[in-house]
Structures are given as C-alpha cells and as structure tokens.
C-alpha cells in the first residue's frame, strides 16, 4: 500500500471534553502519523468554505454553528492508504451505526457532534490540507 495523506479535524465536542490526546492516540494506533497539527477556533467563513459541498443540505447552518462553537484541532495525517485507514478508525457518520472500537462509536455524542472529520478521497485530502496548512507547516 502506498503512503498517502489525509486531513482530520478533532471537532468541538471532543476538544470540549479534553479528548484531543485520546482521539490522536486512536489515530496513531491505527497506523497514522500526525504530520501537521494546529488548534484553532474556526470562523464562520472558514467553516462555510470548508463544508461548501454540503451547502444545500438541511443540516448545513447547524453544522457551521457547531463547528464554530469551540476550538478544533486540524491535522494532516500520513500513512499507508491514509484516507481509508482514517475513515475505518473514524467509523460511520452516525455513531449509532459505527462499529465497536471506532472513534465515533467510542466518543461521538450525535450524528452532528461526531468528534472527528476525515477526508473522503485523496483529491479532497489535498484540497483540505491546503485549506488549513501552508506547505512548510506539513512535515512528514
Ligand atoms: P462524514 O463526516 O462521515 O464524511 P458527511 O456526510 O460528509 O459525513 O457530513 C459532514 C458532517 O455533517 C458530519 O460529520 C456531521 O457532523 C454532519 N452531518 C452529516 N449528516 C448529518 C445529519 O443528518 N444531521 C446533522 N448533521 C449531519
Ligand atoms: Mg464527509
């Protein structure tokens, strides 16, 4: 499997409960390496731009409000088949559907406050990493 990159966000429900380390440990134990990390409080503009693909979805404005409700940790991750590896350890969007041992099954509060974001393709991973990090901030 080639080593690739993906983009992760530890969401406000997780930072509020002091789970940054616990979530990151699950990512690392799954074979992912944190190659960039920053704690930020997203602006409304940043969150709307990041989730622009979901603009027409009924939950869009709630999602933007949630993602700007507290600090998040944005991360670039590297590992073999990183996008799929991260999606596997994250678990299903709705924690009620997530498999045992996944981050969302372990920590998520709801389908919205589901603790983590992960890119869904290599193409989007690059777009999302570039949205939050300058090239020199990503150190593999
Ligand atoms: P994903 O995060 O598993 O890739 P997406 O469908 O890309 O799921 O949705 C982005 C985010 O929007 C989810 O992680 C979750 O926070 C929120 N979301 C998705 N579906 C719903 C919903 O039906 N109600 C409320 N929030 C939702
Ligand atoms: Mg998604």
PDB file of C-alpha atoms and ligand atoms in Angstrom:
ATOM      1  CA  UNK A   1       0.000   0.000   0.000  1.00  0.00           C
ATOM      2  CA  UNK A   2       1.400   3.450  -0.888  1.00  0.00           C
ATOM      3  CA  UNK A   3       1.920   6.026   1.846  1.00  0.00           C
ATOM      4  CA  UNK A   4      -0.619   8.817   1.325  1.00  0.00           C
ATOM      5  CA  UNK A   5      -2.054  11.766   3.244  1.00  0.00           C
ATOM      6  CA  UNK A   6      -5.427  12.700   4.647  1.00  0.00           C
ATOM      7  CA  UNK A   7      -6.945  15.569   6.591  1.00  0.00           C
ATOM      8  CA  UNK A   8      -8.557  15.285  10.017  1.00  0.00           C
ATOM      9  CA  UNK A   9     -10.418  17.606  12.368  1.00  0.00           C
ATOM     10  CA  UNK A  10     -10.951  16.906  16.054  1.00  0.00           C
ATOM     11  CA  UNK A  11     -14.334  18.600  16.416  1.00  0.00           C
ATOM     12  CA  UNK A  12     -15.605  20.938  19.191  1.00  0.00           C
ATOM     13  CA  UNK A  13     -17.494  18.199  21.070  1.00  0.00           C
ATOM     14  CA  UNK A  14     -14.193  16.333  21.503  1.00  0.00           C
ATOM     15  CA  UNK A  15     -11.975  19.315  22.406  1.00  0.00           C
ATOM     16  CA  UNK A  16     -14.622  20.429  24.938  1.00  0.00           C
ATOM     17  CA  UNK A  17     -14.323  17.048  26.692  1.00  0.00           C
ATOM     18  CA  UNK A  18     -10.481  17.210  26.617  1.00  0.00           C
ATOM     19  CA  UNK A  19     -10.251  14.290  24.166  1.00  0.00           C
ATOM     20  CA  UNK A  20      -7.578  15.696  21.820  1.00  0.00           C
ATOM     21  CA  UNK A  21      -4.973  13.249  23.112  1.00  0.00           C
ATOM     22  CA  UNK A  22      -7.338  10.273  23.291  1.00  0.00           C
ATOM     23  CA  UNK A  23      -8.526  10.785  19.702  1.00  0.00           C
ATOM     24  CA  UNK A  24      -4.982  11.345  18.433  1.00  0.00           C
ATOM     25  CA  UNK A  25      -3.832   8.145  20.174  1.00  0.00           C
ATOM     26  CA  UNK A  26      -6.529   6.179  18.328  1.00  0.00           C
ATOM     27  CA  UNK A  27      -5.339   7.680  15.028  1.00  0.00           C
ATOM     28  CA  UNK A  28      -1.719   6.820  15.835  1.00  0.00           C
ATOM     29  CA  UNK A  29      -2.601   3.299  16.997  1.00  0.00           C
ATOM     30  CA  UNK A  30      -4.356   2.826  13.650  1.00  0.00           C
ATOM     31  CA  UNK A  31      -1.071   3.482  11.840  1.00  0.00           C
ATOM     32  CA  UNK A  32      -1.473   7.170  11.062  1.00  0.00           C
ATOM     33  CA  UNK A  33       1.208   9.780  11.782  1.00  0.00           C
ATOM     34  CA  UNK A  34       0.395  13.422  12.608  1.00  0.00           C
ATOM     35  CA  UNK A  35       2.489  15.481  10.160  1.00  0.00           C
ATOM     36  CA  UNK A  36       0.764  18.827  10.835  1.00  0.00           C
ATOM     37  CA  UNK A  37      -1.445  19.996  13.707  1.00  0.00           C
ATOM     38  CA  UNK A  38      -2.937  23.278  14.887  1.00  0.00           C
ATOM     39  CA  UNK A  39      -5.644  24.192  17.404  1.00  0.00           C
ATOM     40  CA  UNK A  40      -7.900  26.920  16.018  1.00  0.00           C
ATOM     41  CA  UNK A  41     -11.311  28.452  16.537  1.00  0.00           C
ATOM     42  CA  UNK A  42     -12.817  28.378  13.033  1.00  0.00           C
ATOM     43  CA  UNK A  43     -14.551  31.476  11.757  1.00  0.00           C
ATOM     44  CA  UNK A  44     -17.989  31.221  10.144  1.00  0.00           C
ATOM     45  CA  UNK A  45     -16.400  31.980   6.758  1.00  0.00           C
ATOM     46  CA  UNK A  46     -13.798  29.237   7.221  1.00  0.00           C
ATOM     47  CA  UNK A  47     -16.417  26.649   8.221  1.00  0.00           C
ATOM     48  CA  UNK A  48     -18.769  27.618   5.384  1.00  0.00           C
ATOM     49  CA  UNK A  49     -15.919  27.376   2.885  1.00  0.00           C
ATOM     50  CA  UNK A  50     -14.703  24.069   4.248  1.00  0.00           C
ATOM     51  CA  UNK A  51     -18.174  22.492   4.102  1.00  0.00           C
ATOM     52  CA  UNK A  52     -19.262  24.258   0.875  1.00  0.00           C
ATOM     53  CA  UNK A  53     -20.060  20.880  -0.729  1.00  0.00           C
ATOM     54  CA  UNK A  54     -22.832  20.478   1.886  1.00  0.00           C
ATOM     55  CA  UNK A  55     -24.319  23.970   1.343  1.00  0.00           C
ATOM     56  CA  UNK A  56     -27.668  22.638   0.104  1.00  0.00           C
ATOM     57  CA  UNK A  57     -28.048  20.030   2.860  1.00  0.00           C
ATOM     58  CA  UNK A  58     -30.710  20.774   5.532  1.00  0.00           C
ATOM     59  CA  UNK A  59     -28.159  20.486   8.341  1.00  0.00           C
ATOM     60  CA  UNK A  60     -25.648  22.974   6.805  1.00  0.00           C
ATOM     61  CA  UNK A  61     -26.287  26.000   9.047  1.00  0.00           C
ATOM     62  CA  UNK A  62     -26.406  23.827  12.190  1.00  0.00           C
ATOM     63  CA  UNK A  63     -23.145  22.183  11.112  1.00  0.00           C
ATOM     64  CA  UNK A  64     -21.420  25.551  10.638  1.00  0.00           C
ATOM     65  CA  UNK A  65     -22.733  26.723  14.047  1.00  0.00           C
ATOM     66  CA  UNK A  66     -21.441  23.534  15.668  1.00  0.00           C
ATOM     67  CA  UNK A  67     -18.010  23.683  14.006  1.00  0.00           C
ATOM     68  CA  UNK A  68     -17.564  27.289  15.177  1.00  0.00           C
ATOM     69  CA  UNK A  69     -18.907  26.616  18.714  1.00  0.00           C
ATOM     70  CA  UNK A  70     -15.467  25.912  20.185  1.00  0.00           C
ATOM     71  CA  UNK A  71     -11.879  25.054  19.336  1.00  0.00           C
ATOM     72  CA  UNK A  72     -10.982  22.348  16.853  1.00  0.00           C
ATOM     73  CA  UNK A  73      -7.676  20.664  16.053  1.00  0.00           C
ATOM     74  CA  UNK A  74      -6.895  20.495  12.336  1.00  0.00           C
ATOM     75  CA  UNK A  75      -4.390  17.808  11.367  1.00  0.00           C
ATOM     76  CA  UNK A  76      -2.694  16.358   8.335  1.00  0.00           C
ATOM     77  CA  UNK A  77      -2.124  12.623   8.695  1.00  0.00           C
ATOM     78  CA  UNK A  78       0.156  10.289   6.788  1.00  0.00           C
ATOM     79  CA  UNK A  79       0.131   6.501   6.487  1.00  0.00           C
ATOM     80  CA  UNK A  80      -0.464   3.581   4.170  1.00  0.00           C
ATOM     81  CA  UNK A  81      -3.770   4.179   2.366  1.00  0.00           C
ATOM     82  CA  UNK A  82      -4.366   7.091   4.758  1.00  0.00           C
ATOM     83  CA  UNK A  83      -7.844   8.164   3.575  1.00  0.00           C
ATOM     84  CA  UNK A  84      -9.376   4.702   4.024  1.00  0.00           C
ATOM     85  CA  UNK A  85      -7.346   3.937   7.142  1.00  0.00           C
ATOM     86  CA  UNK A  86      -8.687   7.120   8.760  1.00  0.00           C
ATOM     87  CA  UNK A  87     -12.282   6.523   7.629  1.00  0.00           C
ATOM     88  CA  UNK A  88     -12.071   2.992   9.076  1.00  0.00           C
ATOM     89  CA  UNK A  89     -10.890   4.148  12.521  1.00  0.00           C
ATOM     90  CA  UNK A  90     -13.380   7.085  12.493  1.00  0.00           C
ATOM     91  CA  UNK A  91     -16.439   4.876  11.986  1.00  0.00           C
ATOM     92  CA  UNK A  92     -19.795   5.716  10.408  1.00  0.00           C
ATOM     93  CA  UNK A  93     -21.095   9.310  10.378  1.00  0.00           C
ATOM     94  CA  UNK A  94     -23.904   8.377  12.778  1.00  0.00           C
ATOM     95  CA  UNK A  95     -22.337   6.921  15.945  1.00  0.00           C
ATOM     96  CA  UNK A  96     -25.370   4.659  16.277  1.00  0.00           C
ATOM     97  CA  UNK A  97     -24.170   2.912  13.104  1.00  0.00           C
ATOM     98  CA  UNK A  98     -20.436   2.993  13.914  1.00  0.00           C
ATOM     99  CA  UNK A  99     -18.548  -0.231  14.616  1.00  0.00           C
ATOM    100  CA  UNK A 100     -17.144  -1.033  18.056  1.00  0.00           C
ATOM    101  CA  UNK A 101     -13.626   0.296  18.566  1.00  0.00           C
ATOM    102  CA  UNK A 102     -14.036   3.257  16.240  1.00  0.00           C
ATOM    103  CA  UNK A 103     -13.551   6.860  17.354  1.00  0.00           C
ATOM    104  CA  UNK A 104     -17.170   7.788  16.704  1.00  0.00           C
ATOM    105  CA  UNK A 105     -18.562   4.713  18.494  1.00  0.00           C
ATOM    106  CA  UNK A 106     -16.286   5.458  21.457  1.00  0.00           C
ATOM    107  CA  UNK A 107     -16.686   9.232  21.712  1.00  0.00           C
ATOM    108  CA  UNK A 108     -19.347  10.791  19.437  1.00  0.00           C
ATOM    109  CA  UNK A 109     -22.368  12.459  21.015  1.00  0.00           C
ATOM    110  CA  UNK A 110     -24.656  12.551  17.951  1.00  0.00           C
ATOM    111  CA  UNK A 111     -24.705  12.394  14.135  1.00  0.00           C
ATOM    112  CA  UNK A 112     -23.682  16.078  14.147  1.00  0.00           C
ATOM    113  CA  UNK A 113     -21.342  16.174  17.161  1.00  0.00           C
ATOM    114  CA  UNK A 114     -19.423  13.142  15.945  1.00  0.00           C
ATOM    115  CA  UNK A 115     -15.954  14.068  17.233  1.00  0.00           C
ATOM    116  CA  UNK A 116     -13.928  13.835  14.014  1.00  0.00           C
ATOM    117  CA  UNK A 117     -13.788  14.804  10.356  1.00  0.00           C
ATOM    118  CA  UNK A 118     -11.854  12.801   7.769  1.00  0.00           C
ATOM    119  CA  UNK A 119     -11.330  13.381   4.052  1.00  0.00           C
ATOM    120  CA  UNK A 120     -13.288  11.087   1.718  1.00  0.00           C
ATOM    121  CA  UNK A 121     -10.786  10.897  -1.198  1.00  0.00           C
ATOM    122  CA  UNK A 122      -7.119  11.584  -1.981  1.00  0.00           C
ATOM    123  CA  UNK A 123      -8.223  14.548  -4.106  1.00  0.00           C
ATOM    124  CA  UNK A 124     -10.246  16.109  -1.277  1.00  0.00           C
ATOM    125  CA  UNK A 125      -7.472  15.335   1.226  1.00  0.00           C
ATOM    126  CA  UNK A 126      -5.100  17.563  -0.739  1.00  0.00           C
ATOM    127  CA  UNK A 127      -7.692  20.344  -1.071  1.00  0.00           C
ATOM    128  CA  UNK A 128      -8.489  20.177   2.674  1.00  0.00           C
ATOM    129  CA  UNK A 129      -4.826  20.074   3.814  1.00  0.00           C
ATOM    130  CA  UNK A 130      -4.112  23.081   1.584  1.00  0.00           C
ATOM    131  CA  UNK A 131      -7.172  24.887   3.020  1.00  0.00           C
ATOM    132  CA  UNK A 132      -5.622  24.954   6.513  1.00  0.00           C
ATOM    133  CA  UNK A 133      -1.857  24.483   6.123  1.00  0.00           C
ATOM    134  CA  UNK A 134       0.967  26.137   4.232  1.00  0.00           C
ATOM    135  CA  UNK A 135       3.336  23.631   2.590  1.00  0.00           C
ATOM    136  CA  UNK A 136       6.101  24.348   5.122  1.00  0.00           C
ATOM    137  CA  UNK A 137       3.743  23.548   8.035  1.00  0.00           C
ATOM    138  CA  UNK A 138       3.348  19.946   6.857  1.00  0.00           C
ATOM    139  CA  UNK A 139       6.401  17.976   7.929  1.00  0.00           C
ATOM    140  CA  UNK A 140       6.276  14.287   7.015  1.00  0.00           C
TER     141      UNK A 140
HETATM  142  P1  LIG B   1     -18.665  12.361   7.239  1.00  0.00           P
HETATM  143  O1  LIG B   1     -18.152  13.364   8.255  1.00  0.00           O
HETATM  144  O2  LIG B   1     -18.822  10.997   7.860  1.00  0.00           O
HETATM  145  O3  LIG B   1     -17.858  12.345   5.960  1.00  0.00           O
HETATM  146  P2  LIG B   1     -20.688  13.887   5.775  1.00  0.00           P
HETATM  147  O4  LIG B   1     -21.871  13.285   5.105  1.00  0.00           O
HETATM  148  O5  LIG B   1     -19.564  14.371   4.917  1.00  0.00           O
HETATM  149  O6  LIG B   1     -20.149  12.817   6.858  1.00  0.00           O
HETATM  150  O7  LIG B   1     -21.225  15.076   6.673  1.00  0.00           O
HETATM  151  C1  LIG B   1     -20.352  16.046   7.200  1.00  0.00           C
HETATM  152  C2  LIG B   1     -20.729  16.291   8.643  1.00  0.00           C
HETATM  153  O8  LIG B   1     -22.032  16.860   8.683  1.00  0.00           O
HETATM  154  C3  LIG B   1     -20.843  15.044   9.529  1.00  0.00           C
HETATM  155  O9  LIG B   1     -19.605  14.574  10.021  1.00  0.00           O
HETATM  156  C4  LIG B   1     -21.736  15.544  10.639  1.00  0.00           C
HETATM  157  O10 LIG B   1     -21.008  16.359  11.562  1.00  0.00           O
HETATM  158  C5  LIG B   1     -22.714  16.424   9.855  1.00  0.00           C
HETATM  159  N1  LIG B   1     -23.909  15.673   9.434  1.00  0.00           N
HETATM  160  C6  LIG B   1     -23.995  14.744   8.467  1.00  0.00           C
HETATM  161  N2  LIG B   1     -25.242  14.264   8.324  1.00  0.00           N
HETATM  162  C7  LIG B   1     -25.976  14.934   9.249  1.00  0.00           C
HETATM  163  C8  LIG B   1     -27.374  14.886   9.627  1.00  0.00           C
HETATM  164  O11 LIG B   1     -28.187  14.136   9.073  1.00  0.00           O
HETATM  165  N3  LIG B   1     -27.748  15.727  10.640  1.00  0.00           N
HETATM  166  C9  LIG B   1     -26.881  16.583  11.270  1.00  0.00           C
HETATM  167  N4  LIG B   1     -25.577  16.651  10.949  1.00  0.00           N
HETATM  168  C10 LIG B   1     -25.132  15.835   9.961  1.00  0.00           C
HETATM  169 MG1  LIG B   2     -17.578  13.871   4.582  1.00  0.00          MG
END
